[in-house]
Amino acid sequence: MPYEVTAERIRIMAAAARVQLADESAARIAHAVTPTVARFAKENLSIPFETEPSTFTVVQRQDIGK
Amino acid sequence: MSAPLTDPALLTLTETAVAIRERKLSSVELTTALLKRIDTWQPKINAFVRTEADDALKAARDADAALARGEIKGSLHGVPLAHKDMYYSAGKIAGCGSKVREGWIAPTTSTAVARLEAAGSFRLGALHMAEFAYGPTGHNPYLGHARNPWDVTRITGGSSSGSAAAVAACLVAAALGSDTGGSIRLPAHFCGVTGFKPTYGRVSRANAMPLSFTLDTVGPLARSVDDCALIMEAIAGPDPLDATTIGAPAWDMAVASLSPRGLKIGVPTSFYVDDLEPDVAAALDATLKVCEQLGASIVKVDLPDQTAVAAAALIVLAVEATTAHAPWLRQRPQDYGAQVRARLENGLAYSAVEYLEALRWRGPALAAHLEAIGDVDVVIAPASRAVSPGIVETDVGGGSNAEATIIGITRFMRPINYLGVPTLVVPAGQSAGGMPIGLQLIGRPFGDETLIALGRAFQAVTDHHQRIPELP
């Protein structure tokens, strides 16, 4: 897999979130999330600069009343 | 009516509501019959986390007395309902399937339940669920696993495990579930009931337990599409307590009653039709033929890559769930079950940029979906590639393969939550072993009523939804 989440990344992020992890958990989490992170990264998104989360609501409601 | 009034527990919600209104059946008779049936089935399937018999019978007597005075509260007058144990009712326990919230008393009532009560229903008890609605199988190490009424060695699906099992076994005519990653649709498929996940923003989530505020939806499980429509008519619509519902259209029962003649139905060319078990593929083919006979036209649709959509959905879900649980995850992690704790810990792994990219992409992804389906009204797809698997084989705990197993089970679910579109699951067949098979009717944003219309017409000419399991 070209993109791999490392246990080291997990340890740092858990510490930043102030959540204690068991020693073996970082490797487990890295293994669990790598397919999702890799698949999303592979999409190599080029989202229009002005797009924000609420753009979804605009798209969702464009047919209302038609 | 298809069932005799001598066995009121077997009536559908619609039949029940009419029978009470016409005083062919009293609310007390119905409530008593349901409580008796619960006593028989509960040890087999573990669908309820608690019943509230005394309060329910008092509410039933009050409803009967009101009716005798000519007072009808609404379309659900005198109908006992039970809901997933995450819908708050002021003064009642809402345990959310967890040890963390064991004995927690809700200070207020959820909008959805308040609206059902305003229509005349009352509470029979609370239904089993996956811990914090964060599991697709129905396993719950704290409360014991819910069991499928069609085969108690198999899973119910989750997280609305008790809602699906109770409705399938006729312990209650309808129940609220919630759907963040398939939690209404998957149990509906596995247990052979009708389930409806509305458009995101169509039903208020106020004062229901959150899992992922971007993806959470509230909807019914029942024994027919008519019954789901009756619930939707009561609960849909804007609510000042939930900003996502503001500006949403009111429920239109006239559209929900239209003929499906002229509808254009799309069948995916990939993803949702890959690697199906033969029984599931046969159910899909048979359903498309019925839709054609009903006057709909069938076309192929090439959807955007659903694996990317599913990945985005998983990132959003994971980060939002972990954020909501962060205080408890810091203070009392030992009070979570192994699987839920592991999944919450997984949510620590995603960066802020990954999360916000996943959120920002939601609008463009929906636009791409709408462009791909063109003027198609409804996309039909299986709910899962297979029927319900065994409880033992899916009991993955917090092990290293848990996430992969969960992703496999929810494969056809997650993209729909990300796109926020409405989806109706209807029973559409059974396996050679008699296990139910459900199909997803996936609509356009705010096209909820069109799905109800198609589902009603489908159930008018098929009987898959009328099967009832025998006591194991």
Coordinates of C-alpha atoms in Angstrom, one line a residue:
Chain A
M1 CA 0.0 0.0 0.0
P2 CA 1.5 3.3 -1.0
Y3 CA 0.2 5.2 2.0
E4 CA 0.6 3.8 5.5
V5 CA -0.4 5.3 8.8
T6 CA 2.3 4.7 11.4
A7 CA 2.0 3.8 15.0
E8 CA 4.1 6.8 15.8
R9 CA 1.5 9.1 14.2
I10 CA -1.2 7.5 16.3
R11 CA 0.8 8.0 19.5
I12 CA 1.3 11.7 18.8
M13 CA -2.3 12.3 17.9
A14 CA -3.6 10.5 20.9
A15 CA -1.4 12.6 23.1
A16 CA -2.6 15.8 21.5
A17 CA -6.2 14.7 22.2
R18 CA -5.2 13.8 25.8
V19 CA -6.4 10.3 25.4
Q20 CA -4.2 7.5 27.0
L21 CA -3.6 4.6 24.8
A22 CA -2.3 1.1 25.8
D23 CA 1.1 0.4 24.3
E24 CA -0.2 -2.1 21.8
S25 CA -3.1 0.1 20.7
A26 CA -1.2 2.4 18.4
A27 CA -0.1 -0.4 16.1
R28 CA -3.7 -1.8 16.1
I29 CA -5.2 1.6 15.2
A30 CA -2.6 2.2 12.5
H31 CA -3.5 -1.1 10.9
A32 CA -7.2 -0.5 11.2
V33 CA -7.3 3.0 9.7
T34 CA -4.7 2.7 7.0
P35 CA -7.1 1.3 4.3
T36 CA -9.5 4.2 4.8
V37 CA -6.8 6.9 4.9
A38 CA -5.1 5.4 1.9
R39 CA -8.3 5.2 -0.1
F40 CA -9.2 8.8 0.6
A41 CA -5.7 10.0 -0.2
K42 CA -5.7 8.1 -3.5
E43 CA -8.7 10.1 -4.6
N44 CA -6.3 13.1 -4.7
L45 CA -9.2 15.5 -4.3
S46 CA -9.2 18.8 -6.0
I47 CA -12.1 20.5 -4.3
P48 CA -13.0 24.0 -5.5
F49 CA -11.3 26.6 -3.4
E50 CA -14.5 28.3 -2.2
T51 CA -16.2 25.0 -1.1
E52 CA -17.1 24.7 2.5
P53 CA -19.0 22.0 4.4
S54 CA -22.3 23.9 4.1
T55 CA -22.0 23.7 0.3
F56 CA -23.6 20.3 0.8
T57 CA -26.8 21.9 2.0
V58 CA -26.9 24.1 -1.1
V59 CA -26.6 21.1 -3.4
Q60 CA -29.0 19.0 -1.3
R61 CA -31.7 21.6 -1.6
Q62 CA -31.4 22.6 -5.2
D63 CA -34.4 20.5 -6.3
I64 CA -36.8 21.6 -3.6
G65 CA -39.9 23.2 -5.1
K66 CA -39.1 22.1 -8.7
Chain B
M1 CA -57.5 -6.3 7.6
S2 CA -55.2 -9.2 7.0
A3 CA -55.0 -10.4 10.6
P4 CA -58.0 -11.1 12.9
L5 CA -58.7 -8.7 15.8
T6 CA -58.6 -11.7 18.1
D7 CA -54.8 -11.5 17.9
P8 CA -54.1 -7.7 18.1
A9 CA -50.4 -8.1 18.4
L10 CA -50.2 -9.2 14.8
L11 CA -51.9 -6.1 13.4
T12 CA -49.8 -3.6 11.5
L13 CA -49.5 -0.1 12.9
T14 CA -52.0 1.2 10.3
E15 CA -54.5 -1.5 11.1
T16 CA -54.0 -0.9 14.9
A17 CA -54.5 2.8 14.6
V18 CA -57.7 2.3 12.6
A19 CA -59.1 -0.4 14.9
I20 CA -58.6 1.7 18.0
R21 CA -60.1 4.8 16.4
E22 CA -63.1 2.8 15.2
R23 CA -63.3 1.2 18.7
K24 CA -63.0 -2.3 17.4
L25 CA -60.0 -2.7 19.7
S26 CA -59.2 -0.9 22.9
S27 CA -55.8 0.4 23.7
V28 CA -55.8 -1.7 26.9
E29 CA -56.5 -4.9 24.9
L30 CA -53.7 -4.1 22.5
T31 CA -51.2 -3.1 25.2
T32 CA -52.0 -6.3 27.2
A33 CA -51.6 -8.5 24.2
L34 CA -48.2 -6.9 23.3
L35 CA -46.9 -7.2 26.9
K36 CA -47.9 -10.9 26.9
R37 CA -46.1 -11.5 23.6
I38 CA -43.0 -9.7 24.9
D39 CA -43.0 -12.0 27.9
T40 CA -42.9 -15.0 25.6
W41 CA -40.3 -13.7 23.0
Q42 CA -38.0 -11.6 25.1
P43 CA -36.0 -14.5 26.6
K44 CA -35.4 -15.7 23.0
I45 CA -34.4 -12.5 21.2
N46 CA -33.5 -9.9 23.9
A47 CA -35.2 -7.1 22.0
F48 CA -36.2 -4.9 24.9
V49 CA -33.9 -3.4 27.5
R50 CA -36.9 -2.6 29.7
T51 CA -40.7 -2.6 29.6
E52 CA -42.8 -0.1 31.5
A53 CA -46.0 -2.1 31.9
D54 CA -47.7 -0.1 34.6
D55 CA -47.1 3.2 32.9
A56 CA -48.1 1.8 29.5
L57 CA -51.4 0.3 30.8
K58 CA -52.3 3.6 32.6
A59 CA -51.6 5.5 29.3
A60 CA -53.8 2.9 27.5
R61 CA -56.7 3.3 30.0
D62 CA -56.4 7.1 29.6
A63 CA -56.5 6.8 25.8
D64 CA -59.5 4.6 25.9
A65 CA -61.3 7.0 28.3
A66 CA -60.5 9.9 26.0
L67 CA -61.9 8.1 23.0
A68 CA -65.0 7.3 24.9
R69 CA -65.4 11.0 25.4
G70 CA -65.0 11.5 21.7
E71 CA -61.5 13.0 22.1
I72 CA -59.0 11.7 19.5
K73 CA -55.4 13.0 20.0
G74 CA -54.1 12.2 16.5
S75 CA -53.4 9.5 13.9
L76 CA -51.7 7.3 16.5
H77 CA -54.3 7.6 19.3
G78 CA -53.9 4.9 21.9
V79 CA -51.0 3.1 20.0
P80 CA -48.2 1.8 22.2
L81 CA -44.7 2.2 20.7
A82 CA -41.2 1.5 21.8
H83 CA -38.0 3.0 20.5
K84 CA -34.3 2.5 20.5
D85 CA -33.0 3.4 23.9
M86 CA -31.3 6.6 22.7
Y87 CA -34.5 8.7 22.3
Y88 CA -34.8 10.8 25.4
S89 CA -38.1 11.0 27.3
A90 CA -38.0 13.4 30.2
G91 CA -37.8 11.6 33.5
K92 CA -37.0 8.2 31.9
I93 CA -33.8 6.2 31.6
A94 CA -32.0 6.4 28.3
G95 CA -29.1 4.0 28.7
C96 CA -27.9 4.3 25.0
G97 CA -26.9 0.6 25.2
S98 CA -24.0 1.4 27.4
K99 CA -22.5 1.1 30.8
V100 CA -21.3 4.7 30.6
R101 CA -24.9 5.9 30.6
E102 CA -26.3 3.2 32.9
G103 CA -29.3 4.6 34.8
W104 CA -29.0 8.1 33.2
I105 CA -32.3 10.0 33.4
A106 CA -33.1 12.1 30.4
P107 CA -33.9 15.7 31.3
T108 CA -36.0 16.4 28.2
T109 CA -37.9 14.6 25.5
S110 CA -36.6 14.1 21.9
T111 CA -38.6 16.0 19.3
A112 CA -39.4 12.8 17.3
V113 CA -40.9 11.1 20.4
A114 CA -42.7 14.2 21.4
R115 CA -44.3 14.4 18.0
L116 CA -45.3 10.7 18.1
E117 CA -46.9 11.3 21.5
A118 CA -48.6 14.4 20.2
A119 CA -50.2 12.1 17.6
G120 CA -51.5 9.9 20.4
S121 CA -48.9 7.2 20.9
F122 CA -47.3 6.3 24.2
R123 CA -44.3 4.4 25.5
L124 CA -44.3 0.6 26.0
G125 CA -40.6 0.4 27.0
A126 CA -37.2 0.9 25.5
L127 CA -35.4 -1.2 22.9
H128 CA -32.0 -2.8 22.7
M129 CA -29.2 -1.2 20.7
A130 CA -25.6 -1.4 20.0
E131 CA -23.5 0.4 22.5
F132 CA -23.8 4.1 21.7
A133 CA -25.2 3.1 18.3
Y134 CA -21.7 2.3 17.2
G135 CA -21.9 -1.2 15.9
P136 CA -23.5 -2.8 12.8
T137 CA -24.2 -6.3 14.2
G138 CA -26.4 -6.2 17.3
H139 CA -23.6 -7.5 19.6
N140 CA -23.6 -5.8 23.0
P141 CA -21.3 -7.2 25.6
Y142 CA -22.9 -5.1 28.3
L143 CA -26.6 -5.9 27.7
G144 CA -26.2 -9.2 26.0
H145 CA -26.6 -9.6 22.2
A146 CA -29.9 -9.1 20.5
R147 CA -30.9 -12.1 18.5
N148 CA -32.6 -12.5 15.1
P149 CA -36.2 -13.7 15.4
W150 CA -35.8 -15.7 12.2
D151 CA -32.9 -17.6 13.6
V152 CA -31.6 -16.8 17.1
T153 CA -28.0 -17.9 16.3
R154 CA -27.8 -15.1 13.7
I155 CA -27.3 -11.3 14.2
T156 CA -30.1 -8.8 14.0
G157 CA -27.8 -6.2 12.5
G158 CA -27.3 -2.9 14.3
S159 CA -27.3 -0.5 15.7
S160 CA -31.1 -0.5 15.8
S161 CA -31.0 -4.1 16.8
G162 CA -34.0 -4.2 19.2
S163 CA -36.1 -2.0 17.0
A164 CA -35.8 -4.5 14.1
A165 CA -36.1 -7.6 16.2
A166 CA -39.1 -6.3 18.1
V167 CA -41.0 -5.2 15.0
A168 CA -40.2 -8.5 13.2
A169 CA -41.5 -10.6 16.2
C170 CA -44.6 -8.3 16.5
L171 CA -43.7 -7.1 19.9
V172 CA -44.4 -3.6 18.8
A173 CA -46.0 -2.4 15.6
A174 CA -43.3 0.2 14.8
A175 CA -40.2 1.7 16.4
L176 CA -37.8 4.5 15.9
G177 CA -34.3 3.6 14.9
S178 CA -31.4 5.8 13.9
D179 CA -29.1 5.6 10.9
T180 CA -25.6 7.0 10.8
G181 CA -23.9 4.2 8.8
G182 CA -26.8 1.8 8.1
S183 CA -28.3 1.3 11.5
I184 CA -31.9 1.3 10.3
R185 CA -31.4 -0.3 6.9
L186 CA -29.1 -3.2 7.9
P187 CA -31.3 -4.5 10.7
A188 CA -34.4 -4.1 8.5
H189 CA -32.7 -6.3 5.9
F190 CA -31.5 -8.9 8.3
C191 CA -34.8 -9.1 10.3
G192 CA -37.2 -8.8 7.4
V193 CA -38.9 -5.5 8.2
T194 CA -39.4 -2.3 6.4
G195 CA -37.0 0.5 7.4
F196 CA -36.8 4.1 6.3
K197 CA -33.8 6.4 6.5
P198 CA -35.1 9.9 5.6
T199 CA -33.1 12.6 3.9
Y200 CA -30.6 14.2 6.2
G201 CA -32.4 17.2 7.6
R202 CA -36.0 15.8 7.1
V203 CA -36.5 14.6 10.7
S204 CA -35.2 16.4 13.8
R205 CA -32.5 14.7 15.8
A206 CA -32.9 17.0 18.7
N207 CA -32.6 15.3 22.1
A208 CA -31.7 12.0 20.6
M209 CA -28.3 10.6 21.4
P210 CA -25.7 11.8 18.8
L211 CA -23.2 9.7 17.1
S212 CA -22.1 11.8 14.1
F213 CA -23.9 15.1 13.7
T214 CA -23.1 15.2 10.0
L215 CA -24.5 11.8 9.3
D216 CA -27.1 11.0 11.9
T217 CA -30.7 10.5 10.8
V218 CA -33.9 9.5 12.6
G219 CA -36.4 7.1 11.1
P220 CA -38.9 4.3 11.6
L221 CA -38.8 0.5 11.3
A222 CA -42.2 -1.1 10.8
R223 CA -44.0 -4.0 9.1
S224 CA -45.0 -2.1 6.0
V225 CA -44.3 1.0 4.0
D226 CA -47.8 2.3 5.0
D227 CA -46.7 2.1 8.6
C228 CA -43.4 3.9 7.9
A229 CA -45.4 6.7 6.1
L230 CA -47.7 7.0 9.2
I231 CA -44.7 7.6 11.4
M232 CA -43.0 9.9 8.9
E233 CA -46.2 12.0 8.7
A234 CA -46.0 12.5 12.4
I235 CA -42.2 13.2 12.9
A236 CA -41.0 14.9 9.7
G237 CA -40.7 18.7 9.3
P238 CA -38.8 21.7 10.6
D239 CA -37.8 21.9 14.2
P240 CA -36.1 25.0 15.7
L241 CA -34.1 22.7 18.0
D242 CA -32.3 21.1 15.0
A243 CA -30.9 23.6 12.5
T244 CA -30.5 21.0 9.7
T245 CA -34.3 20.7 9.4
I246 CA -34.9 24.5 9.0
G247 CA -36.4 25.1 5.6
A248 CA -37.0 21.5 4.9
P249 CA -40.3 20.8 3.2
A250 CA -43.3 19.5 5.2
W251 CA -44.3 15.8 4.6
D252 CA -46.5 15.5 1.6
M253 CA -48.8 12.4 1.9
A254 CA -50.3 13.1 -1.5
V255 CA -47.0 12.5 -3.2
A256 CA -46.4 9.5 -1.0
S257 CA -49.6 8.0 -2.4
L258 CA -48.9 8.5 -6.1
S259 CA -48.7 5.7 -8.6
P260 CA -45.1 4.6 -9.5
R261 CA -46.1 4.6 -13.2
G262 CA -43.6 6.6 -15.1
L263 CA -40.9 6.5 -12.5
K264 CA -37.4 6.0 -13.8
I265 CA -35.5 3.4 -11.8
G266 CA -31.7 3.1 -11.9
V267 CA -29.7 -0.1 -11.3
P268 CA -26.0 0.3 -10.5
T269 CA -23.6 -1.3 -12.9
S270 CA -21.0 -1.9 -10.1
F271 CA -20.3 -1.9 -6.4
Y272 CA -23.8 -2.6 -5.2
V273 CA -24.2 -5.5 -7.5
D274 CA -20.7 -7.0 -7.0
D275 CA -20.2 -10.4 -5.4
L276 CA -23.9 -10.9 -4.4
E277 CA -25.0 -14.2 -3.0
P278 CA -27.3 -15.8 -5.6
D279 CA -30.4 -15.4 -3.4
V280 CA -29.8 -11.7 -3.1
A281 CA -29.2 -11.3 -6.8
A282 CA -32.4 -13.2 -7.5
A283 CA -34.4 -10.9 -5.2
L284 CA -33.0 -7.9 -7.0
D285 CA -33.9 -9.3 -10.4
A286 CA -37.4 -10.2 -9.3
T287 CA -38.0 -6.8 -7.7
L288 CA -37.0 -5.0 -10.9
K289 CA -39.5 -7.1 -12.8
V290 CA -42.2 -6.1 -10.4
C291 CA -41.3 -2.4 -10.8
E292 CA -41.6 -2.8 -14.5
Q293 CA -45.0 -4.3 -14.1
L294 CA -45.9 -1.4 -12.0
G295 CA -45.1 0.9 -14.9
A296 CA -41.6 2.1 -14.0
S297 CA -38.8 2.0 -16.5
I298 CA -35.4 0.5 -15.6
V299 CA -32.1 2.0 -16.7
K300 CA -28.5 1.3 -15.8
V301 CA -26.6 3.9 -13.8
D302 CA -22.8 4.3 -13.5
L303 CA -22.3 5.8 -10.0
P304 CA -19.1 7.5 -9.0
D305 CA -16.7 5.3 -7.2
Q306 CA -18.5 4.4 -4.0
T307 CA -15.3 3.2 -2.2
A308 CA -14.1 6.8 -2.1
V309 CA -17.4 8.0 -0.8
A310 CA -17.4 5.3 1.8
A311 CA -13.9 6.3 3.0
A312 CA -15.0 9.9 3.4
A313 CA -18.0 8.8 5.3
L314 CA -15.9 6.7 7.6
I315 CA -13.5 9.5 8.4
V316 CA -16.4 11.9 9.2
L317 CA -18.1 9.3 11.4
A318 CA -15.0 8.3 13.2
V319 CA -13.8 11.8 14.0
E320 CA -17.2 13.1 15.1
A321 CA -17.9 10.0 17.3
T322 CA -14.6 10.2 19.0
T323 CA -14.9 14.0 19.5
A324 CA -18.3 13.5 21.2
H325 CA -16.9 10.7 23.4
A326 CA -13.6 12.3 24.2
P327 CA -14.4 13.4 27.7
W328 CA -15.5 9.9 28.7
L329 CA -12.7 8.3 26.7
R330 CA -10.2 10.3 28.8
Q331 CA -12.0 9.7 32.2
R332 CA -13.5 6.2 32.1
P333 CA -12.3 4.3 29.0
Q334 CA -12.7 1.0 31.0
D335 CA -16.5 1.5 30.9
Y336 CA -16.7 1.0 27.1
G337 CA -17.0 -2.5 25.5
A338 CA -13.9 -3.6 23.6
Q339 CA -15.3 -3.0 20.1
V340 CA -16.7 0.4 20.7
R341 CA -13.6 1.6 22.7
A342 CA -11.4 0.3 19.8
R343 CA -13.5 2.1 17.2
L344 CA -13.5 5.4 19.3
E345 CA -9.7 5.1 19.6
N346 CA -9.5 4.7 15.8
G347 CA -11.1 8.1 15.5
L348 CA -8.0 9.7 17.0
A349 CA -6.0 8.7 13.9
Y350 CA -7.4 11.1 11.4
S351 CA -5.9 14.6 11.0
A352 CA -7.9 17.8 11.0
V353 CA -7.1 18.3 7.3
E354 CA -8.4 14.8 6.4
Y355 CA -11.6 15.3 8.4
L356 CA -12.3 18.8 6.9
E357 CA -11.5 17.6 3.4
A358 CA -14.0 14.8 3.9
L359 CA -16.6 17.3 5.1
R360 CA -15.9 19.8 2.2
W361 CA -16.1 17.1 -0.4
R362 CA -19.7 16.2 0.7
G363 CA -21.3 18.8 -1.5
P364 CA -19.3 18.0 -4.6
A365 CA -19.8 14.3 -4.0
L366 CA -23.5 14.7 -3.9
A367 CA -23.4 16.9 -7.0
A368 CA -21.5 14.1 -8.8
H369 CA -24.0 11.5 -7.7
L370 CA -26.9 13.6 -9.0
E371 CA -25.1 14.1 -12.3
A372 CA -24.5 10.4 -12.6
I373 CA -28.1 9.4 -12.0
G374 CA -29.5 12.2 -14.2
D375 CA -33.3 12.1 -14.1
V376 CA -33.5 8.8 -12.4
D377 CA -36.0 8.9 -9.5
V378 CA -34.9 5.9 -7.5
V379 CA -31.8 3.7 -7.5
I380 CA -32.4 0.1 -6.4
A381 CA -29.6 -1.8 -4.7
P382 CA -29.2 -4.7 -2.2
A383 CA -28.8 -3.8 1.4
S384 CA -26.1 -6.3 1.8
R385 CA -24.4 -9.0 -0.3
A386 CA -25.7 -11.7 1.9
V387 CA -28.3 -12.6 4.5
S388 CA -27.7 -12.3 8.3
P389 CA -24.5 -14.1 9.4
G390 CA -24.0 -15.9 12.7
I391 CA -23.5 -14.2 16.0
V392 CA -20.3 -16.1 16.8
E393 CA -18.6 -15.5 13.5
T394 CA -19.2 -11.7 13.7
D395 CA -18.2 -11.4 17.3
V396 CA -15.0 -9.5 16.6
G397 CA -14.6 -7.5 19.8
G398 CA -11.7 -5.0 19.6
G399 CA -9.4 -7.3 17.7
S400 CA -7.2 -6.2 14.8
N401 CA -9.7 -7.4 12.1
A402 CA -12.8 -5.8 13.7
E403 CA -12.8 -2.7 11.5
A404 CA -12.4 -4.8 8.3
T405 CA -15.3 -7.0 9.4
I406 CA -17.5 -4.0 10.1
I407 CA -16.6 -2.3 6.8
G408 CA -17.5 -5.5 5.0
I409 CA -21.0 -5.7 6.6
T410 CA -21.7 -2.0 6.1
R411 CA -20.3 -1.9 2.5
F412 CA -23.6 -0.9 0.9
M413 CA -24.6 1.4 3.7
R414 CA -22.1 4.1 4.4
P415 CA -22.1 6.0 1.0
I416 CA -25.8 6.8 1.4
N417 CA -25.3 8.5 4.8
Y418 CA -22.5 10.6 3.3
L419 CA -24.7 11.7 0.4
G420 CA -27.6 12.3 2.8
V421 CA -30.2 10.8 0.5
P422 CA -33.3 9.0 1.6
T423 CA -33.5 5.3 1.5
L424 CA -36.3 2.8 2.0
V425 CA -35.5 -0.9 2.8
V426 CA -38.3 -3.3 1.8
P427 CA -38.4 -7.0 2.3
A428 CA -37.9 -8.5 -1.2
G429 CA -37.3 -12.2 -0.8
Q430 CA -35.8 -14.8 1.3
S431 CA -32.8 -17.2 1.1
A432 CA -33.1 -20.9 0.6
G433 CA -32.8 -21.2 4.4
G434 CA -35.7 -18.8 5.0
M435 CA -33.7 -15.7 6.0
P436 CA -35.1 -12.4 4.9
I437 CA -33.6 -10.3 2.1
G438 CA -34.1 -6.6 1.9
L439 CA -33.5 -4.1 -0.9
Q440 CA -32.7 -0.5 -0.8
L441 CA -34.7 2.1 -2.7
I442 CA -32.4 5.1 -2.8
G443 CA -34.0 8.4 -3.6
R444 CA -33.0 11.9 -4.5
P445 CA -32.6 14.6 -1.8
F446 CA -36.0 15.3 -0.2
G447 CA -37.5 12.7 -2.5
D448 CA -38.6 10.7 0.5
E449 CA -42.3 10.6 -0.5
T450 CA -41.4 9.1 -3.9
L451 CA -39.8 6.2 -2.2
I452 CA -42.8 5.7 0.0
A453 CA -45.0 5.7 -3.1
L454 CA -42.9 3.1 -4.9
G455 CA -42.6 1.0 -1.8
R456 CA -46.4 1.1 -1.2
A457 CA -47.1 -0.1 -4.7
F458 CA -44.5 -2.8 -4.4
Q459 CA -45.9 -4.1 -1.2
A460 CA -49.5 -4.0 -2.6
V461 CA -48.5 -6.7 -5.1
T462 CA -45.9 -8.7 -3.0
D463 CA -46.1 -10.5 0.3
H464 CA -42.5 -10.6 1.5
H465 CA -43.3 -8.0 4.2
Q466 CA -46.2 -10.1 5.6
R467 CA -44.1 -13.1 6.7
I468 CA -43.9 -13.4 10.5
P469 CA -41.3 -15.6 12.3
E470 CA -42.4 -18.6 14.5
L471 CA -41.4 -18.6 18.1
P472 CA -37.9 -20.2 18.2

